[in-house]
Amino acid sequence: MELENFPNYPMPYFKTGNVPIVLSFSDYFVPYAAVEIRSILAHGSAQNNYDFLVLHTSISERSRERLLQLVSDFSNAAIRFINVSGEVSRFPLLRNGHVGIETFYRLICTEVLRNYEKVVYLDSDLIILKDLKEIYDLELGGALLGAAIDPDHAGEYNGGLPGVRKYTDEVLKLRFPFSYFQAGVLLINVQAMNRKFENGYLLKTASEREYMYVDQDVLNMCCEGNTLQLDMRWNVMADCMGVRKDKLIRCAPPPIYEAYLEARRDPFIIHYAGTEKPWETPDSDFAEYFWEHARKTGFYELILKRMAEASLEKEKGFLNQGRLYRLACRLLPEGTRRRRLAKKVYSFLSHQ
């Protein structure tokens, strides 16, 4: 079902037992989001109803049909697509790194879903291993949202990544930097957020500068001191490229590092945050949970095809690098003046 631009504010889909789950992703990301949705339903209960709301600007009709087919066998699940093009186009949003523009859509979900009391917001690179009704039923009280501490950021702030402490203190101006939360899993108090922030405030704030961790920084700035700390098991970040667990998070204060290790032993939600994804690196940390559910979707073959194509492109890149290196060795023999000059130029350019 397509809900066009505002002001068609949706009502809860089910009259009883409604668990609203908000996602935002691009058309390209549909296969991976489908695996996540499949994991949600696999760990859900027939006693609950799962109300999926997808915020988007570009999901094709074909992709919407395939996602609807994914839930067609579940009488307790529904997917609706909400086009937010009109709202997000008002702001020059700046993203960085591997993060897509869709990450900002969570900043307007409370405006779109004003007829809800609270919602569960999820990034689309997750695998769910617990009934989301359990997180939805947590009492927020007057808190704006519930989220787990980000152990990555705690490690970076505590010396794991140069510049993060200075940025956090001087740009974000956080009073409690070790309470910085990870925004991939949020329990959002819709009504409290709408009372606190006028329409467009969060997106406007996000557009005012380039933030290191984009909308996550914005939420931490604006909601600091008014959040419920969730058990870290609700957002266990996979060990990205073998660096996160033993290098970054190890730098965090011991209670945070130990909480992360404990959460890894019994994760409720696995978050493939960062550049390493299981659909690209099938032997990466916690990848087996992704593939378990991927096999049971209609997107399995497409995911494999993309992975094979990416592997071939990577191999071609290595071959090309090898050819270029051999050519450079012929043109710039070891020990020559032009070789030394080329190294100096390369060193200078690589630091610009």
Short mmCIF file of C-alpha atoms in Angstrom, two decimals:
data_model
loop_
_atom_site.label_atom_id
_atom_site.label_comp_id
_atom_site.label_asym_id
_atom_site.label_seq_id
_atom_site.Cartn_x
_atom_site.Cartn_y
_atom_site.Cartn_z
CA MET A 1 0.00 0.00 0.00
CA GLU A 2 1.39 3.41 -0.96
CA LEU A 3 0.66 6.42 1.21
CA GLU A 4 1.52 9.58 -0.70
CA ASN A 5 3.22 12.64 0.73
CA PHE A 6 1.94 14.44 3.82
CA PRO A 7 -0.59 15.14 5.20
CA ASN A 8 -1.83 11.55 4.83
CA TYR A 9 -0.79 10.61 8.33
CA PRO A 10 -1.35 6.87 8.78
CA MET A 11 -3.27 5.35 11.64
CA PRO A 12 -2.12 2.14 13.35
CA TYR A 13 -2.91 -0.69 10.92
CA PHE A 14 -4.23 -3.16 13.51
CA LYS A 15 -6.77 -2.25 16.16
CA THR A 16 -5.20 -4.48 18.82
CA GLY A 17 -1.70 -5.76 19.51
CA ASN A 18 -0.22 -3.32 16.99
CA VAL A 19 3.60 -3.20 16.97
CA PRO A 20 4.69 -0.34 14.66
CA ILE A 21 8.09 -0.89 13.03
CA VAL A 22 9.63 1.95 11.01
CA LEU A 23 12.27 1.35 8.34
CA SER A 24 13.88 3.56 5.70
CA PHE A 25 15.92 2.32 2.74
CA SER A 26 16.59 2.78 -0.96
CA ASP A 27 15.36 0.66 -3.84
CA TYR A 28 18.80 -0.94 -4.14
CA PHE A 29 18.71 -1.93 -0.46
CA VAL A 30 15.36 -3.73 -0.73
CA PRO A 31 16.81 -7.29 -0.79
CA TYR A 32 18.73 -6.76 2.46
CA ALA A 33 15.79 -5.05 4.17
CA ALA A 34 13.65 -8.02 3.09
CA VAL A 35 15.97 -10.37 4.98
CA GLU A 36 15.58 -8.21 8.07
CA ILE A 37 11.78 -8.18 7.77
CA ARG A 38 11.84 -11.95 7.35
CA SER A 39 13.87 -12.27 10.59
CA ILE A 40 11.36 -10.06 12.43
CA LEU A 41 8.45 -12.25 11.38
CA ALA A 42 10.37 -15.44 12.14
CA HIS A 43 10.86 -14.33 15.74
CA GLY A 44 7.45 -12.73 16.15
CA SER A 45 4.38 -14.17 17.81
CA ALA A 46 1.00 -15.02 16.34
CA GLN A 47 -0.46 -13.13 19.30
CA ASN A 48 0.99 -9.82 18.05
CA ASN A 49 0.46 -7.74 14.91
CA TYR A 50 3.41 -6.21 13.04
CA ASP A 51 2.75 -2.87 11.37
CA PHE A 52 5.68 -2.10 9.01
CA LEU A 53 6.02 1.49 7.82
CA VAL A 54 8.68 2.13 5.18
CA LEU A 55 9.82 5.72 4.70
CA HIS A 56 11.28 6.18 1.23
CA THR A 57 11.73 8.42 -1.81
CA SER A 58 12.61 5.94 -4.52
CA ILE A 59 11.33 2.40 -3.97
CA SER A 60 9.97 1.08 -7.26
CA GLU A 61 6.55 -0.46 -7.74
CA ARG A 62 8.17 -3.82 -8.50
CA SER A 63 10.13 -3.76 -5.25
CA ARG A 64 7.05 -2.78 -3.28
CA GLU A 65 5.15 -5.70 -4.78
CA ARG A 66 7.89 -8.12 -3.82
CA LEU A 67 8.01 -6.83 -0.24
CA LEU A 68 4.25 -7.12 0.04
CA GLN A 69 4.55 -10.70 -1.20
CA LEU A 70 7.06 -11.36 1.57
CA VAL A 71 4.39 -10.79 4.24
CA SER A 72 1.41 -12.15 2.29
CA ASP A 73 1.38 -15.42 4.25
CA PHE A 74 1.24 -13.58 7.58
CA SER A 75 -2.22 -12.44 8.62
CA ASN A 76 -0.61 -10.50 11.49
CA ALA A 77 1.71 -8.38 9.32
CA ALA A 78 1.24 -5.44 6.95
CA ILE A 79 3.63 -3.19 5.03
CA ARG A 80 2.88 0.38 4.01
CA PHE A 81 5.16 2.68 2.01
CA ILE A 82 5.30 6.38 2.85
CA ASN A 83 6.89 8.70 0.31
CA VAL A 84 8.71 11.50 2.16
CA SER A 85 10.24 13.21 -0.89
CA GLY A 86 8.45 16.50 -0.31
CA GLU A 87 9.68 16.87 3.25
CA VAL A 88 13.32 15.86 2.86
CA SER A 89 13.78 17.91 -0.32
CA ARG A 90 13.43 21.09 1.77
CA PHE A 91 16.86 20.59 3.34
CA PRO A 92 20.38 20.20 1.88
CA LEU A 93 21.26 17.06 3.83
CA LEU A 94 24.94 16.12 3.99
CA ARG A 95 25.89 12.48 4.30
CA ASN A 96 29.36 10.95 4.49
CA GLY A 97 31.14 7.64 3.98
CA HIS A 98 29.02 4.58 3.22
CA VAL A 99 25.89 6.06 4.82
CA GLY A 100 22.95 6.65 2.46
CA ILE A 101 20.63 9.66 2.49
CA GLU A 102 17.86 7.39 3.82
CA THR A 103 19.49 7.53 7.27
CA PHE A 104 18.02 11.02 7.75
CA TYR A 105 14.43 9.87 7.30
CA ARG A 106 14.25 8.73 10.92
CA LEU A 107 14.43 12.42 11.88
CA ILE A 108 10.93 13.01 10.51
CA CYS A 109 9.26 9.73 11.45
CA THR A 110 7.55 11.32 14.46
CA GLU A 111 6.04 13.98 12.20
CA VAL A 112 4.78 11.38 9.73
CA LEU A 113 3.50 9.02 12.41
CA ARG A 114 1.88 11.54 14.72
CA ASN A 115 -1.13 9.26 15.20
CA TYR A 116 1.06 6.73 17.05
CA GLU A 117 2.10 6.86 20.70
CA LYS A 118 5.49 5.25 20.11
CA VAL A 119 7.28 3.30 17.38
CA VAL A 120 10.28 1.03 16.98
CA TYR A 121 12.74 2.45 14.44
CA LEU A 122 15.27 0.06 12.86
CA ASP A 123 18.18 0.48 10.50
CA SER A 124 17.99 -1.88 7.54
CA ASP A 125 21.23 -3.78 8.14
CA LEU A 126 19.97 -5.76 11.12
CA ILE A 127 18.91 -9.29 11.94
CA ILE A 128 16.27 -9.65 14.63
CA LEU A 129 16.50 -12.61 17.03
CA LYS A 130 13.80 -11.59 19.52
CA ASP A 131 10.13 -10.64 19.36
CA LEU A 132 10.04 -6.87 18.85
CA LYS A 133 6.93 -6.72 21.03
CA GLU A 134 9.33 -7.00 23.98
CA ILE A 135 11.18 -3.80 23.14
CA TYR A 136 7.97 -2.05 22.12
CA ASP A 137 6.41 -2.79 25.52
CA LEU A 138 9.23 -1.11 27.45
CA GLU A 139 8.02 1.88 29.43
CA LEU A 140 9.57 5.15 28.24
CA GLY A 141 7.91 7.34 30.83
CA GLY A 142 8.72 10.89 29.80
CA ALA A 143 11.88 9.93 27.87
CA LEU A 144 12.07 11.04 24.26
CA LEU A 145 13.46 7.71 23.12
CA GLY A 146 15.14 4.51 24.20
CA ALA A 147 18.49 3.41 22.76
CA ALA A 148 21.55 1.38 23.69
CA ILE A 149 24.92 2.95 24.45
CA ASP A 150 27.24 2.98 21.43
CA PRO A 151 30.37 1.09 22.58
CA ASP A 152 32.13 2.02 19.33
CA HIS A 153 31.82 5.71 20.11
CA ALA A 154 32.82 5.17 23.72
CA GLY A 155 36.04 3.53 22.56
CA GLU A 156 36.72 6.21 19.98
CA TYR A 157 36.11 8.98 22.53
CA ASN A 158 38.37 7.26 25.05
CA GLY A 159 41.39 7.33 22.75
CA GLY A 160 40.55 4.75 20.09
CA LEU A 161 40.17 7.28 17.28
CA PRO A 162 42.00 10.61 17.24
CA GLY A 163 39.74 13.63 16.93
CA VAL A 164 36.53 12.09 18.27
CA ARG A 165 36.94 13.47 21.80
CA LYS A 166 37.61 17.00 20.51
CA TYR A 167 34.68 16.78 18.06
CA THR A 168 32.30 15.40 20.69
CA ASP A 169 33.27 18.03 23.26
CA GLU A 170 33.46 21.06 20.98
CA VAL A 171 30.89 20.37 18.25
CA LEU A 172 28.29 18.13 19.89
CA LYS A 173 28.98 19.62 23.34
CA LEU A 174 27.72 16.50 25.10
CA ARG A 175 27.66 16.61 28.88
CA PHE A 176 27.69 12.81 29.17
CA PRO A 177 29.81 11.54 26.27
CA PHE A 178 29.88 7.95 27.53
CA SER A 179 26.08 7.90 27.31
CA TYR A 180 26.24 8.54 23.55
CA PHE A 181 23.76 6.09 22.00
CA GLN A 182 23.68 4.07 18.79
CA ALA A 183 20.67 5.11 16.67
CA GLY A 184 20.24 1.94 14.60
CA VAL A 185 17.62 0.65 17.05
CA LEU A 186 15.32 3.18 18.68
CA LEU A 187 12.14 3.05 20.71
CA ILE A 188 10.72 6.49 19.95
CA ASN A 189 8.19 8.36 22.07
CA VAL A 190 6.32 9.96 19.17
CA GLN A 191 4.13 12.25 21.23
CA ALA A 192 6.97 13.47 23.47
CA MET A 193 9.23 14.13 20.47
CA ASN A 194 6.51 16.14 18.73
CA ARG A 195 5.96 18.23 21.85
CA LYS A 196 9.69 18.86 22.19
CA PHE A 197 10.58 19.68 18.57
CA GLU A 198 8.64 21.68 16.01
CA ASN A 199 8.19 20.23 12.51
CA GLY A 200 11.42 20.15 10.55
CA TYR A 201 13.66 21.07 13.51
CA LEU A 202 15.74 17.88 13.47
CA LEU A 203 16.19 17.89 9.70
CA LYS A 204 17.11 21.57 9.80
CA THR A 205 19.72 20.87 12.46
CA ALA A 206 21.09 17.99 10.38
CA SER A 207 21.46 20.27 7.36
CA GLU A 208 23.44 22.98 9.15
CA ARG A 209 26.80 21.20 8.93
CA GLU A 210 28.42 17.90 8.04
CA TYR A 211 28.33 15.73 11.15
CA MET A 212 30.81 12.94 11.73
CA TYR A 213 28.04 10.41 12.40
CA VAL A 214 25.29 12.24 10.55
CA ASP A 215 21.78 12.00 12.02
CA GLN A 216 22.99 9.91 14.96
CA ASP A 217 24.98 12.92 16.17
CA VAL A 218 21.91 15.12 15.77
CA LEU A 219 19.75 12.83 17.88
CA ASN A 220 22.42 12.59 20.57
CA MET A 221 22.75 16.38 20.71
CA CYS A 222 19.03 17.05 20.81
CA CYS A 223 17.94 14.22 23.10
CA GLU A 224 20.82 14.06 25.57
CA GLY A 225 19.68 13.67 29.14
CA ASN A 226 16.20 12.59 28.12
CA THR A 227 16.66 9.01 26.93
CA LEU A 228 16.07 5.54 28.30
CA GLN A 229 19.17 3.35 28.16
CA LEU A 230 18.35 0.00 26.55
CA ASP A 231 20.12 -3.27 27.23
CA MET A 232 22.97 -3.51 24.70
CA ARG A 233 21.61 -6.87 23.56
CA TRP A 234 19.01 -4.89 21.60
CA ASN A 235 21.77 -3.48 19.37
CA VAL A 236 24.85 -5.69 19.17
CA MET A 237 27.21 -4.32 16.54
CA ALA A 238 29.09 -6.97 14.59
CA ASP A 239 32.87 -6.90 14.75
CA CYS A 240 33.55 -4.90 11.59
CA MET A 241 36.72 -6.10 9.78
CA GLY A 242 38.20 -7.46 13.01
CA VAL A 243 38.77 -3.93 14.31
CA ARG A 244 35.69 -3.02 16.31
CA LYS A 245 35.80 -5.53 19.17
CA ASP A 246 39.49 -5.81 20.00
CA LYS A 247 40.75 -2.37 18.99
CA LEU A 248 38.01 0.27 19.19
CA ILE A 249 35.58 -0.99 21.82
CA ARG A 250 38.44 -2.32 23.95
CA CYS A 251 39.39 1.34 24.49
CA ALA A 252 36.00 2.08 26.07
CA PRO A 253 35.62 2.25 29.86
CA PRO A 254 35.64 -1.33 31.23
CA PRO A 255 31.91 -1.45 32.14
CA ILE A 256 30.95 -0.57 28.54
CA TYR A 257 33.45 -3.00 27.01
CA GLU A 258 32.27 -5.79 29.31
CA ALA A 259 28.62 -5.03 28.55
CA TYR A 260 29.38 -5.35 24.84
CA LEU A 261 31.12 -8.71 25.29
CA GLU A 262 28.22 -9.93 27.41
CA ALA A 263 25.66 -8.75 24.81
CA ARG A 264 27.52 -10.66 22.07
CA ARG A 265 26.87 -13.90 23.95
CA ASP A 266 23.09 -13.48 23.73
CA PRO A 267 22.17 -10.88 21.09
CA PHE A 268 18.55 -9.83 20.61
CA ILE A 269 19.41 -7.77 17.52
CA ILE A 270 22.57 -8.03 15.42
CA HIS A 271 23.64 -4.83 13.70
CA TYR A 272 26.01 -5.04 10.72
CA ALA A 273 27.07 -1.42 11.20
CA GLY A 274 30.01 -0.16 9.19
CA THR A 275 31.46 -0.99 5.80
CA GLU A 276 31.61 -4.78 6.17
CA LYS A 277 28.28 -6.43 5.36
CA PRO A 278 27.49 -10.17 5.40
CA TRP A 279 26.08 -10.03 1.86
CA GLU A 280 29.53 -8.93 0.69
CA THR A 281 31.72 -10.86 3.14
CA PRO A 282 29.87 -14.10 3.98
CA ASP A 283 32.43 -15.21 6.58
CA SER A 284 32.25 -11.95 8.56
CA ASP A 285 31.17 -11.72 12.19
CA PHE A 286 27.61 -13.00 12.81
CA ALA A 287 27.08 -13.44 9.03
CA GLU A 288 25.49 -16.87 9.52
CA TYR A 289 22.37 -15.25 11.01
CA PHE A 290 21.90 -13.13 7.89
CA TRP A 291 22.26 -16.07 5.50
CA GLU A 292 19.91 -18.23 7.55
CA HIS A 293 17.09 -15.79 6.75
CA ALA A 294 18.30 -14.74 3.30
CA ARG A 295 17.80 -18.29 2.04
CA LYS A 296 14.12 -18.05 2.95
CA THR A 297 13.36 -14.92 0.94
CA GLY A 298 12.67 -14.44 -2.76
CA PHE A 299 15.79 -12.27 -2.95
CA TYR A 300 18.36 -14.97 -2.19
CA GLU A 301 19.50 -15.46 -5.79
CA LEU A 302 19.78 -11.70 -6.39
CA ILE A 303 21.90 -11.30 -3.25
CA LEU A 304 24.22 -14.08 -4.45
CA LYS A 305 24.43 -12.54 -7.94
CA ARG A 306 25.40 -9.15 -6.53
CA MET A 307 28.00 -10.72 -4.26
CA ALA A 308 29.55 -12.65 -7.17
CA GLU A 309 29.65 -9.55 -9.37
CA ALA A 310 31.26 -7.50 -6.60
CA SER A 311 33.87 -10.23 -6.08
CA LEU A 312 34.74 -10.21 -9.78
CA GLU A 313 35.08 -6.42 -9.79
CA LYS A 314 37.34 -6.59 -6.77
CA GLU A 315 39.50 -9.22 -8.46
CA LYS A 316 39.76 -7.07 -11.58
CA GLY A 317 40.83 -4.16 -9.39
CA PHE A 318 43.62 -6.23 -7.86
CA LEU A 319 44.78 -7.31 -11.32
CA ASN A 320 44.79 -3.72 -12.56
CA GLN A 321 46.73 -2.60 -9.51
CA GLY A 322 49.29 -5.31 -10.23
CA ARG A 323 49.69 -4.17 -13.83
CA LEU A 324 50.06 -0.55 -12.76
CA TYR A 325 52.68 -1.50 -10.19
CA ARG A 326 54.73 -3.41 -12.75
CA LEU A 327 54.47 -0.48 -15.16
CA ALA A 328 55.58 1.92 -12.41
CA CYS A 329 58.58 -0.28 -11.63
CA ARG A 330 59.66 -0.16 -15.27
CA LEU A 331 59.22 3.62 -15.51
CA LEU A 332 60.58 4.38 -12.04
CA PRO A 333 63.35 1.86 -11.28
CA GLU A 334 64.34 1.35 -7.65
CA GLY A 335 67.21 3.61 -6.58
CA THR A 336 66.66 6.26 -9.24
CA ARG A 337 66.12 9.94 -8.57
CA ARG A 338 62.72 9.94 -10.29
CA ARG A 339 61.62 7.03 -8.06
CA ARG A 340 62.52 9.02 -4.94
CA LEU A 341 60.76 12.10 -6.33
CA ALA A 342 57.63 10.10 -7.16
CA LYS A 343 57.51 8.75 -3.59
CA LYS A 344 57.72 12.27 -2.18
CA VAL A 345 54.90 13.48 -4.45
CA TYR A 346 52.74 10.47 -3.53
CA SER A 347 53.35 11.01 0.19
CA PHE A 348 52.42 14.70 -0.13
CA LEU A 349 49.21 14.03 -2.10
CA SER A 350 48.06 11.22 0.18
CA HIS A 351 48.02 13.63 3.13
CA GLN A 352 45.97 16.35 1.43
#
